[in-house]
Amino acid sequence: MRVLRGAVTMGLVACAAAAVPSLAAAQAPVAPPLPAGQIAPGVSIAGIQVGGQFGSDARQNLIDNHVAPRRAPLLVTFRGRNLKVEPVKAGYVADVDYAVKVALIYGRQRPVPAEGVDVPLKEKVNRKKLQAILALRARANDLPAQDAAVSLKGVTPVFRKPRIGVAIDVPKATTQIAAAIVARDRTSYALASHRVLPARTSVGAIVVIDRGNFRLTWDKGKRKLSFPIAVGQPAFPTPSGDFSVIQKQVNPTWFPPSSPWAAGLGPVPPGVDNPLGTRWIGTSATAIGMHGTPISSSIGTRASHGCIRMYISDVEKLYPLVDIGTPVFIR
């Protein structure tokens, strides 16, 4: 009987010892289930802490602290000017509702990592709308390139220097500003731009014909040559206007124009009697050009049928100094 009692006693002790772990496990704390619509602790959206908040509160929190600042006008700069881009007009949207739905999954269908979890927020900008906005800014603020040009003040040439332009690089700026609307990591953003080169960087030489003073001036800025000339008779005046050189001939053949004064006159081949001398420089004024003349006594008078006569030696000096396209101003 004593042996039996000891065995029973030992058995009871062993059973009690075996039961201890089960009791401990039963007493371990168990996280209570999350209330419906409440986000688990440790969850954030786009860096905004929303853990413990209900969905509607988290949504408003996200709008107030993340979305609203990104809907505010974005300051951009170009050529030292402060401009603005309206993100809402550029089609900025953020899918807040979807982000809140994902946040509610944690602590239910997915565990919350010990370090917490940050749910991304889907944000986008309508590139077509943004590009249209930047194109309008470009039209209003681009600095166009300026070609070299020349004009006359009376009979004095005024040369305009070329200028390099600056333009907003609309495709690059669209990519840049679309990212900036979301990032908001600076107070302002310099718009991507590029230089615009002038199509014409030099005017080159010009010819100015002063009918009143019977002078032709070849002008290349720092270098000038001036020659005496004859111009058209009162009945056949040399036209006034802006023209250019369109033709050059050495030892030309003279063909009579279709005009009553030339009726019956045949072509005159090169030679001492050729009315064009040894050089012909035709202009875009119909049938009007600069040429030599065998009648040197006519220089300084109104003697031609509209053309500009020159001493043969003078036109031979001028000839290599002008090219096709050289501007000719007749005043």
CSV table of N, CA, C and O in Angstrom, one decimal, residues 138-250:
chain,number,residue,atom,x,y,z
A,138,ALA,N,6.1,79.2,-72.4
A,138,ALA,CA,7.2,79.4,-73.3
A,138,ALA,C,6.9,80.5,-74.3
A,138,ALA,O,7.7,81.4,-74.6
A,139,ARG,N,5.6,80.5,-74.8
A,139,ARG,CA,5.3,81.6,-75.8
A,139,ARG,C,5.3,83.0,-75.2
A,139,ARG,O,5.7,83.9,-75.9
A,140,ALA,N,5.0,83.0,-73.9
A,140,ALA,CA,5.0,84.3,-73.3
A,140,ALA,C,6.4,84.8,-72.7
A,140,ALA,O,6.6,86.0,-72.6
A,141,ASN,N,7.3,83.8,-72.5
A,141,ASN,CA,8.5,84.2,-71.8
A,141,ASN,C,9.8,83.8,-72.5
A,141,ASN,O,10.9,84.2,-72.1
A,142,ASP,N,9.7,83.1,-73.6
A,142,ASP,CA,10.9,82.7,-74.4
A,142,ASP,C,11.6,84.0,-74.9
A,142,ASP,O,10.9,85.0,-75.3
A,143,LEU,N,12.9,84.0,-75.0
A,143,LEU,CA,13.6,85.1,-75.6
A,143,LEU,C,14.1,84.6,-77.0
A,143,LEU,O,14.9,83.7,-77.1
A,144,PRO,N,13.4,85.1,-78.0
A,144,PRO,CA,13.8,84.6,-79.4
A,144,PRO,C,15.2,85.0,-79.8
A,144,PRO,O,15.7,86.1,-79.4
A,145,ALA,N,15.8,84.2,-80.6
A,145,ALA,CA,17.1,84.6,-81.2
A,145,ALA,C,16.8,85.8,-82.1
A,145,ALA,O,15.8,85.9,-82.7
A,146,GLN,N,17.9,86.5,-82.3
A,146,GLN,CA,17.8,87.7,-83.2
A,146,GLN,C,18.9,87.6,-84.2
A,146,GLN,O,20.0,87.5,-83.9
A,147,ASP,N,18.4,87.6,-85.5
A,147,ASP,CA,19.4,87.5,-86.6
A,147,ASP,C,20.1,88.8,-86.8
A,147,ASP,O,19.6,89.9,-86.5
A,148,ALA,N,21.3,88.7,-87.3
A,148,ALA,CA,22.0,89.9,-87.7
A,148,ALA,C,21.2,90.6,-88.8
A,148,ALA,O,20.7,89.9,-89.7
A,149,ALA,N,21.2,91.9,-88.8
A,149,ALA,CA,20.4,92.6,-89.8
A,149,ALA,C,20.9,94.0,-90.0
A,149,ALA,O,21.8,94.4,-89.3
A,150,VAL,N,20.5,94.6,-91.1
A,150,VAL,CA,20.9,96.0,-91.4
A,150,VAL,C,19.7,96.7,-91.9
A,150,VAL,O,18.8,96.2,-92.6
A,151,SER,N,19.6,98.0,-91.5
A,151,SER,CA,18.6,98.9,-92.0
A,151,SER,C,19.3,100.2,-92.3
A,151,SER,O,20.5,100.4,-92.0
A,152,LEU,N,18.5,101.1,-92.9
A,152,LEU,CA,19.1,102.4,-93.3
A,152,LEU,C,18.4,103.5,-92.5
A,152,LEU,O,17.2,103.5,-92.3
A,153,LYS,N,19.2,104.4,-92.0
A,153,LYS,CA,18.7,105.7,-91.5
A,153,LYS,C,19.1,106.8,-92.5
A,153,LYS,O,20.3,107.2,-92.5
A,154,GLY,N,18.2,107.1,-93.3
A,154,GLY,CA,18.6,108.0,-94.5
A,154,GLY,C,19.3,107.1,-95.4
A,154,GLY,O,18.8,106.2,-96.0
A,155,VAL,N,20.6,107.4,-95.6
A,155,VAL,CA,21.5,106.5,-96.5
A,155,VAL,C,22.6,105.9,-95.6
A,155,VAL,O,23.6,105.4,-96.2
A,156,THR,N,22.5,106.0,-94.3
A,156,THR,CA,23.5,105.5,-93.4
A,156,THR,C,23.1,104.1,-92.9
A,156,THR,O,22.0,104.0,-92.3
A,157,PRO,N,23.9,103.1,-93.1
A,157,PRO,CA,23.5,101.8,-92.6
A,157,PRO,C,23.6,101.7,-91.1
A,157,PRO,O,24.4,102.2,-90.5
A,158,VAL,N,22.6,101.0,-90.5
A,158,VAL,CA,22.6,100.7,-89.1
A,158,VAL,C,22.6,99.2,-89.0
A,158,VAL,O,21.6,98.5,-89.4
A,159,PHE,N,23.7,98.6,-88.5
A,159,PHE,CA,23.9,97.2,-88.4
A,159,PHE,C,23.4,96.7,-87.0
A,159,PHE,O,23.7,97.3,-86.0
A,160,ARG,N,22.6,95.6,-87.0
A,160,ARG,CA,22.1,95.0,-85.8
A,160,ARG,C,22.9,93.7,-85.5
A,160,ARG,O,22.9,92.9,-86.4
A,161,LYS,N,23.4,93.6,-84.3
A,161,LYS,CA,24.2,92.4,-84.0
A,161,LYS,C,23.2,91.2,-83.7
A,161,LYS,O,22.1,91.4,-83.3
A,162,PRO,N,23.7,90.0,-84.0
A,162,PRO,CA,22.9,88.8,-83.7
A,162,PRO,C,22.8,88.6,-82.2
A,162,PRO,O,23.7,89.1,-81.4
A,163,ARG,N,21.8,87.9,-81.8
A,163,ARG,CA,21.6,87.6,-80.3
A,163,ARG,C,21.1,86.1,-80.2
A,163,ARG,O,20.2,85.7,-80.9
A,164,ILE,N,21.7,85.5,-79.2
A,164,ILE,CA,21.3,84.1,-78.9
A,164,ILE,C,20.1,84.1,-78.1
A,164,ILE,O,20.0,84.9,-77.1
A,165,GLY,N,19.1,83.3,-78.4
A,165,GLY,CA,17.9,83.3,-77.7
A,165,GLY,C,17.9,82.2,-76.6
A,165,GLY,O,18.8,81.3,-76.6
A,166,VAL,N,16.9,82.2,-75.8
A,166,VAL,CA,16.7,81.2,-74.7
A,166,VAL,C,15.2,80.7,-74.7
A,166,VAL,O,14.3,81.6,-74.7
A,167,ALA,N,15.0,79.4,-74.7
A,167,ALA,CA,13.6,78.9,-74.8
A,167,ALA,C,13.4,77.8,-73.8
A,167,ALA,O,14.4,77.1,-73.5
A,168,ILE,N,12.2,77.7,-73.2
A,168,ILE,CA,11.9,76.6,-72.3
A,168,ILE,C,11.9,75.3,-73.1
A,168,ILE,O,11.3,75.3,-74.2
A,169,ASP,N,12.6,74.3,-72.6
A,169,ASP,CA,12.6,73.0,-73.3
A,169,ASP,C,11.4,72.3,-72.8
A,169,ASP,O,11.4,71.6,-71.7
A,170,VAL,N,10.3,72.5,-73.5
A,170,VAL,CA,9.0,72.0,-73.1
A,170,VAL,C,9.0,70.5,-72.8
A,170,VAL,O,8.5,70.1,-71.7
A,171,PRO,N,9.5,69.6,-73.6
A,171,PRO,CA,9.5,68.2,-73.3
A,171,PRO,C,10.2,67.8,-72.0
A,171,PRO,O,9.7,67.1,-71.1
A,172,LYS,N,11.4,68.4,-71.8
A,172,LYS,CA,12.2,68.1,-70.6
A,172,LYS,C,11.5,68.8,-69.4
A,172,LYS,O,11.5,68.2,-68.3
A,173,ALA,N,11.0,70.0,-69.6
A,173,ALA,CA,10.4,70.7,-68.4
A,173,ALA,C,9.1,69.9,-68.0
A,173,ALA,O,8.8,69.9,-66.8
A,174,THR,N,8.4,69.3,-68.9
A,174,THR,CA,7.2,68.5,-68.6
A,174,THR,C,7.6,67.4,-67.6
A,174,THR,O,6.9,67.2,-66.6
A,175,THR,N,8.6,66.6,-68.0
A,175,THR,CA,9.1,65.5,-67.1
A,175,THR,C,9.5,66.1,-65.8
A,175,THR,O,9.2,65.5,-64.7
A,176,GLN,N,10.3,67.2,-65.8
A,176,GLN,CA,10.8,67.7,-64.6
A,176,GLN,C,9.7,68.2,-63.7
A,176,GLN,O,9.8,67.9,-62.5
A,177,ILE,N,8.8,69.0,-64.2
A,177,ILE,CA,7.8,69.5,-63.3
A,177,ILE,C,6.7,68.5,-62.9
A,177,ILE,O,6.2,68.6,-61.8
A,178,ALA,N,6.5,67.5,-63.7
A,178,ALA,CA,5.6,66.4,-63.3
A,178,ALA,C,6.1,65.8,-62.0
A,178,ALA,O,5.4,65.5,-61.1
A,179,ALA,N,7.4,65.5,-62.0
A,179,ALA,CA,8.0,64.9,-60.8
A,179,ALA,C,8.1,65.9,-59.6
A,179,ALA,O,7.9,65.5,-58.5
A,180,ALA,N,8.3,67.2,-59.9
A,180,ALA,CA,8.4,68.2,-58.9
A,180,ALA,C,7.1,68.4,-58.2
A,180,ALA,O,7.0,68.7,-57.0
A,181,ILE,N,6.0,68.3,-58.9
A,181,ILE,CA,4.6,68.5,-58.3
A,181,ILE,C,4.4,67.5,-57.2
A,181,ILE,O,3.9,67.8,-56.1
A,182,VAL,N,4.9,66.3,-57.4
A,182,VAL,CA,4.8,65.2,-56.4
A,182,VAL,C,5.8,65.3,-55.3
A,182,VAL,O,5.6,65.2,-54.1
A,183,ALA,N,7.1,65.6,-55.7
A,183,ALA,CA,8.2,65.6,-54.8
A,183,ALA,C,8.2,66.7,-53.8
A,183,ALA,O,8.3,66.6,-52.6
A,184,ARG,N,8.0,67.9,-54.3
A,184,ARG,CA,7.9,69.2,-53.5
A,184,ARG,C,9.1,69.2,-52.5
A,184,ARG,O,9.0,69.5,-51.3
A,185,ASP,N,10.3,69.0,-53.1
A,185,ASP,CA,11.5,68.9,-52.2
A,185,ASP,C,12.3,70.3,-52.3
A,185,ASP,O,13.4,70.4,-51.7
A,186,ARG,N,11.7,71.2,-53.0
A,186,ARG,CA,12.4,72.6,-53.1
A,186,ARG,C,11.3,73.6,-53.1
A,186,ARG,O,10.1,73.3,-53.4
A,187,THR,N,11.7,74.9,-52.8
A,187,THR,CA,10.7,75.9,-52.8
A,187,THR,C,10.4,76.4,-54.3
A,187,THR,O,9.4,77.0,-54.5
A,188,SER,N,11.4,76.2,-55.2
A,188,SER,CA,11.2,76.6,-56.6
A,188,SER,C,12.0,75.8,-57.5
A,188,SER,O,13.0,75.1,-57.0
A,189,TYR,N,11.6,75.7,-58.7
A,189,TYR,CA,12.3,74.9,-59.7
A,189,TYR,C,12.6,75.7,-61.0
A,189,TYR,O,11.7,76.3,-61.5
A,190,ALA,N,13.9,75.7,-61.4
A,190,ALA,CA,14.3,76.4,-62.6
A,190,ALA,C,13.9,75.5,-63.8
A,190,ALA,O,14.3,74.3,-63.9
A,191,LEU,N,13.1,76.0,-64.7
A,191,LEU,CA,12.6,75.3,-65.8
A,191,LEU,C,13.8,74.9,-66.7
A,191,LEU,O,14.7,75.7,-67.0
A,192,ALA,N,13.7,73.6,-67.2
A,192,ALA,CA,14.7,73.2,-68.2
A,192,ALA,C,14.6,74.1,-69.5
A,192,ALA,O,13.5,74.4,-69.9
A,193,SER,N,15.7,74.5,-70.0
A,193,SER,CA,15.8,75.4,-71.1
A,193,SER,C,16.9,75.0,-72.1
A,193,SER,O,17.7,74.2,-71.8
A,194,HIS,N,16.9,75.7,-73.2
A,194,HIS,CA,18.0,75.5,-74.2
A,194,HIS,C,18.2,76.8,-75.0
A,194,HIS,O,17.3,77.6,-75.1
A,195,ARG,N,19.4,76.9,-75.5
A,195,ARG,CA,19.7,78.1,-76.3
A,195,ARG,C,19.2,78.0,-77.7
A,195,ARG,O,19.1,76.9,-78.2
A,196,VAL,N,18.8,79.1,-78.3
A,196,VAL,CA,18.4,79.1,-79.7
A,196,VAL,C,19.3,80.0,-80.4
A,196,VAL,O,19.5,81.2,-80.2
A,197,LEU,N,20.0,79.4,-81.4
A,197,LEU,CA,21.0,80.2,-82.2
A,197,LEU,C,20.3,80.9,-83.3
A,197,LEU,O,19.4,80.5,-83.9
A,198,PRO,N,20.8,82.1,-83.6
A,198,PRO,CA,20.3,82.9,-84.7
A,198,PRO,C,20.6,82.2,-86.0
A,198,PRO,O,21.6,81.6,-86.2
A,199,ALA,N,19.7,82.4,-87.0
A,199,ALA,CA,19.9,81.8,-88.3
A,199,ALA,C,21.0,82.5,-89.1
A,199,ALA,O,21.7,82.0,-89.9
A,200,ARG,N,21.1,83.8,-88.8
A,200,ARG,CA,22.0,84.7,-89.5
A,200,ARG,C,22.9,85.4,-88.5
A,200,ARG,O,22.4,86.2,-87.8
A,201,THR,N,24.2,85.1,-88.5
A,201,THR,CA,25.1,85.7,-87.6
A,201,THR,C,25.9,86.9,-88.1
A,201,THR,O,26.5,87.6,-87.4
A,202,SER,N,25.8,87.1,-89.4
A,202,SER,CA,26.5,88.2,-90.0
A,202,SER,C,25.8,88.7,-91.3
A,202,SER,O,25.2,87.9,-92.0
A,203,VAL,N,25.7,90.0,-91.4
A,203,VAL,CA,25.0,90.6,-92.6
A,203,VAL,C,26.0,90.5,-93.8
A,203,VAL,O,25.5,90.3,-94.9
A,204,GLY,N,27.3,90.6,-93.5
A,204,GLY,CA,28.2,90.7,-94.7
A,204,GLY,C,28.2,92.1,-95.3
A,204,GLY,O,27.8,93.1,-94.6
A,205,ALA,N,28.6,92.2,-96.5
A,205,ALA,CA,28.6,93.5,-97.2
A,205,ALA,C,27.3,93.9,-97.7
A,205,ALA,O,26.4,93.0,-98.0
A,206,ILE,N,27.1,95.2,-97.8
A,206,ILE,CA,25.9,95.7,-98.5
A,206,ILE,C,26.3,96.8,-99.4
A,206,ILE,O,27.4,97.3,-99.4
A,207,VAL,N,25.3,97.1,-100.3
A,207,VAL,CA,25.6,98.2,-101.3
A,207,VAL,C,24.5,99.2,-101.1
A,207,VAL,O,23.3,98.9,-101.0
A,208,VAL,N,24.9,100.5,-100.9
A,208,VAL,CA,23.9,101.6,-100.7
A,208,VAL,C,24.1,102.6,-101.9
A,208,VAL,O,25.2,103.0,-102.2
A,209,ILE,N,23.0,102.8,-102.6
A,209,ILE,CA,23.0,103.7,-103.7
A,209,ILE,C,22.3,105.0,-103.4
A,209,ILE,O,21.1,105.0,-103.1
A,210,ASP,N,23.0,106.1,-103.3
A,210,ASP,CA,22.5,107.4,-103.0
A,210,ASP,C,22.2,108.2,-104.3
A,210,ASP,O,23.2,108.8,-104.9
A,211,ARG,N,21.0,108.1,-104.8
A,211,ARG,CA,20.7,108.7,-106.1
A,211,ARG,C,21.0,110.2,-106.1
A,211,ARG,O,21.5,110.8,-107.1
A,212,GLY,N,20.6,110.9,-105.0
A,212,GLY,CA,20.7,112.3,-105.0
A,212,GLY,C,22.1,112.8,-105.0
A,212,GLY,O,22.4,113.9,-105.6
A,213,ASN,N,23.0,112.1,-104.5
A,213,ASN,CA,24.4,112.5,-104.5
A,213,ASN,C,25.3,111.7,-105.4
A,213,ASN,O,26.5,111.8,-105.4
A,214,PHE,N,24.6,110.9,-106.3
A,214,PHE,CA,25.3,110.1,-107.3
A,214,PHE,C,26.5,109.3,-106.7
A,214,PHE,O,27.6,109.3,-107.3
A,215,ARG,N,26.2,108.6,-105.6
A,215,ARG,CA,27.3,107.8,-105.0
A,215,ARG,C,26.8,106.4,-104.7
A,215,ARG,O,25.6,106.1,-104.3
A,216,LEU,N,27.7,105.4,-104.9
A,216,LEU,CA,27.5,104.0,-104.5
A,216,LEU,C,28.5,103.7,-103.5
A,216,LEU,O,29.7,103.9,-103.6
A,217,THR,N,28.0,103.2,-102.3
A,217,THR,CA,28.9,102.8,-101.2
A,217,THR,C,28.8,101.3,-100.9
A,217,THR,O,27.7,100.8,-100.7
A,218,TRP,N,29.9,100.7,-101.0
A,218,TRP,CA,30.0,99.3,-100.5
A,218,TRP,C,30.4,99.3,-99.1
A,218,TRP,O,31.5,99.9,-98.7
A,219,ASP,N,29.6,98.7,-98.2
A,219,ASP,CA,29.9,98.8,-96.8
A,219,ASP,C,29.9,97.4,-96.1
A,219,ASP,O,29.0,96.6,-96.3
A,220,LYS,N,31.0,97.1,-95.5
A,220,LYS,CA,31.1,95.9,-94.7
A,220,LYS,C,31.5,96.2,-93.3
A,220,LYS,O,32.3,95.5,-92.7
A,221,GLY,N,30.8,97.1,-92.7
A,221,GLY,CA,31.0,97.5,-91.3
A,221,GLY,C,32.2,98.4,-91.1
A,221,GLY,O,32.1,99.6,-91.2
A,222,LYS,N,33.4,97.8,-90.9
A,222,LYS,CA,34.6,98.5,-90.6
A,222,LYS,C,35.3,99.0,-91.9
A,222,LYS,O,36.2,99.8,-91.9
A,223,ARG,N,34.9,98.4,-93.0
A,223,ARG,CA,35.5,98.7,-94.3
A,223,ARG,C,34.4,99.3,-95.3
A,223,ARG,O,33.4,98.7,-95.4
A,224,LYS,N,34.8,100.4,-95.9
A,224,LYS,CA,33.9,101.0,-96.9
A,224,LYS,C,34.6,101.5,-98.1
A,224,LYS,O,35.8,101.9,-98.0
A,225,LEU,N,33.9,101.4,-99.2
A,225,LEU,CA,34.4,101.9,-100.5
A,225,LEU,C,33.3,102.7,-101.1
A,225,LEU,O,32.1,102.3,-101.1
A,226,SER,N,33.6,103.9,-101.7
A,226,SER,CA,32.6,104.7,-102.3
A,226,SER,C,33.0,105.1,-103.7
A,226,SER,O,34.2,105.3,-104.0
A,227,PHE,N,32.0,105.0,-104.6
A,227,PHE,CA,32.2,105.3,-106.0
A,227,PHE,C,31.2,106.3,-106.6
A,227,PHE,O,30.0,106.2,-106.2
A,228,PRO,N,31.6,107.1,-107.5
A,228,PRO,CA,30.7,108.0,-108.2
A,228,PRO,C,29.9,107.2,-109.2
A,228,PRO,O,30.4,106.2,-109.8
A,229,ILE,N,28.6,107.6,-109.5
A,229,ILE,CA,27.8,106.8,-110.4
A,229,ILE,C,26.9,107.7,-111.2
A,229,ILE,O,26.8,109.0,-110.9
A,230,ALA,N,26.3,107.2,-112.2
A,230,ALA,CA,25.2,107.8,-112.9
A,230,ALA,C,23.9,107.1,-112.6
A,230,ALA,O,23.9,105.8,-112.4
A,231,VAL,N,22.8,107.8,-112.6
A,231,VAL,CA,21.5,107.1,-112.3
A,231,VAL,C,20.5,107.4,-113.4
A,231,VAL,O,20.9,108.0,-114.4
A,232,GLY,N,19.3,106.9,-113.3
A,232,GLY,CA,18.3,107.0,-114.4
A,232,GLY,C,17.9,108.4,-114.7
A,232,GLY,O,17.8,109.3,-113.8
A,233,GLN,N,17.5,108.6,-115.9
A,233,GLN,CA,17.0,109.9,-116.4
A,233,GLN,C,15.6,110.1,-115.7
A,233,GLN,O,15.0,109.2,-115.2
A,234,PRO,N,15.1,111.4,-115.7
A,234,PRO,CA,13.8,111.6,-115.1
A,234,PRO,C,12.7,110.8,-115.7
A,234,PRO,O,11.8,110.4,-115.1
A,235,ALA,N,12.8,110.5,-117.0
A,235,ALA,CA,11.8,109.7,-117.7
A,235,ALA,C,12.0,108.2,-117.4
A,235,ALA,O,11.1,107.4,-117.6
A,236,PHE,N,13.2,107.8,-117.0
A,236,PHE,CA,13.5,106.4,-116.7
A,236,PHE,C,14.2,106.3,-115.3
A,236,PHE,O,15.4,106.0,-115.3
A,237,PRO,N,13.5,106.7,-114.3
A,237,PRO,CA,14.2,106.8,-113.0
A,237,PRO,C,14.7,105.5,-112.4
A,237,PRO,O,14.1,104.4,-112.7
A,238,THR,N,15.8,105.5,-111.7
A,238,THR,CA,16.3,104.4,-111.0
A,238,THR,C,15.3,104.1,-109.8
A,238,THR,O,15.0,105.1,-109.0
A,239,PRO,N,14.8,102.9,-109.7
A,239,PRO,CA,13.8,102.7,-108.6
A,239,PRO,C,14.4,102.8,-107.2
A,239,PRO,O,15.5,102.5,-107.0
A,240,SER,N,13.5,103.2,-106.3
A,240,SER,CA,13.9,103.2,-104.9
A,240,SER,C,13.4,101.9,-104.2
A,240,SER,O,12.3,101.5,-104.5
A,241,GLY,N,14.2,101.4,-103.3
A,241,GLY,CA,13.7,100.2,-102.5
A,241,GLY,C,14.9,99.4,-102.0
A,241,GLY,O,16.0,99.7,-102.1
A,242,ASP,N,14.5,98.2,-101.5
A,242,ASP,CA,15.5,97.3,-100.9
A,242,ASP,C,15.5,96.1,-101.8
A,242,ASP,O,14.5,95.4,-102.0
A,243,PHE,N,16.7,95.8,-102.4
A,243,PHE,CA,16.8,94.8,-103.4
A,243,PHE,C,18.0,93.9,-103.0
A,243,PHE,O,18.6,94.1,-101.9
A,244,SER,N,18.4,93.0,-103.9
A,244,SER,CA,19.6,92.2,-103.7
A,244,SER,C,20.2,91.8,-105.0
A,244,SER,O,19.6,91.9,-106.1
A,245,VAL,N,21.5,91.4,-104.9
A,245,VAL,CA,22.2,91.0,-106.2
A,245,VAL,C,21.7,89.6,-106.5
A,245,VAL,O,21.6,88.7,-105.7
A,246,ILE,N,21.3,89.4,-107.8
A,246,ILE,CA,20.8,88.1,-108.3
A,246,ILE,C,21.5,87.6,-109.4
A,246,ILE,O,21.3,86.4,-109.8
A,247,GLN,N,22.5,88.4,-110.0
A,247,GLN,CA,23.2,87.9,-111.2
A,247,GLN,C,24.5,88.6,-111.3
A,247,GLN,O,24.6,89.8,-111.0
A,248,LYS,N,25.5,87.9,-111.8
A,248,LYS,CA,26.8,88.5,-112.0
A,248,LYS,C,27.4,88.0,-113.4
A,248,LYS,O,27.3,86.8,-113.6
A,249,GLN,N,27.9,88.9,-114.2
A,249,GLN,CA,28.5,88.4,-115.5
A,249,GLN,C,29.8,89.2,-115.8
A,249,GLN,O,29.8,90.5,-115.5
A,250,VAL,N,30.8,88.5,-116.2
A,250,VAL,CA,32.0,89.2,-116.7
A,250,VAL,C,31.9,89.3,-118.2
A,250,VAL,O,31.5,88.3,-118.9
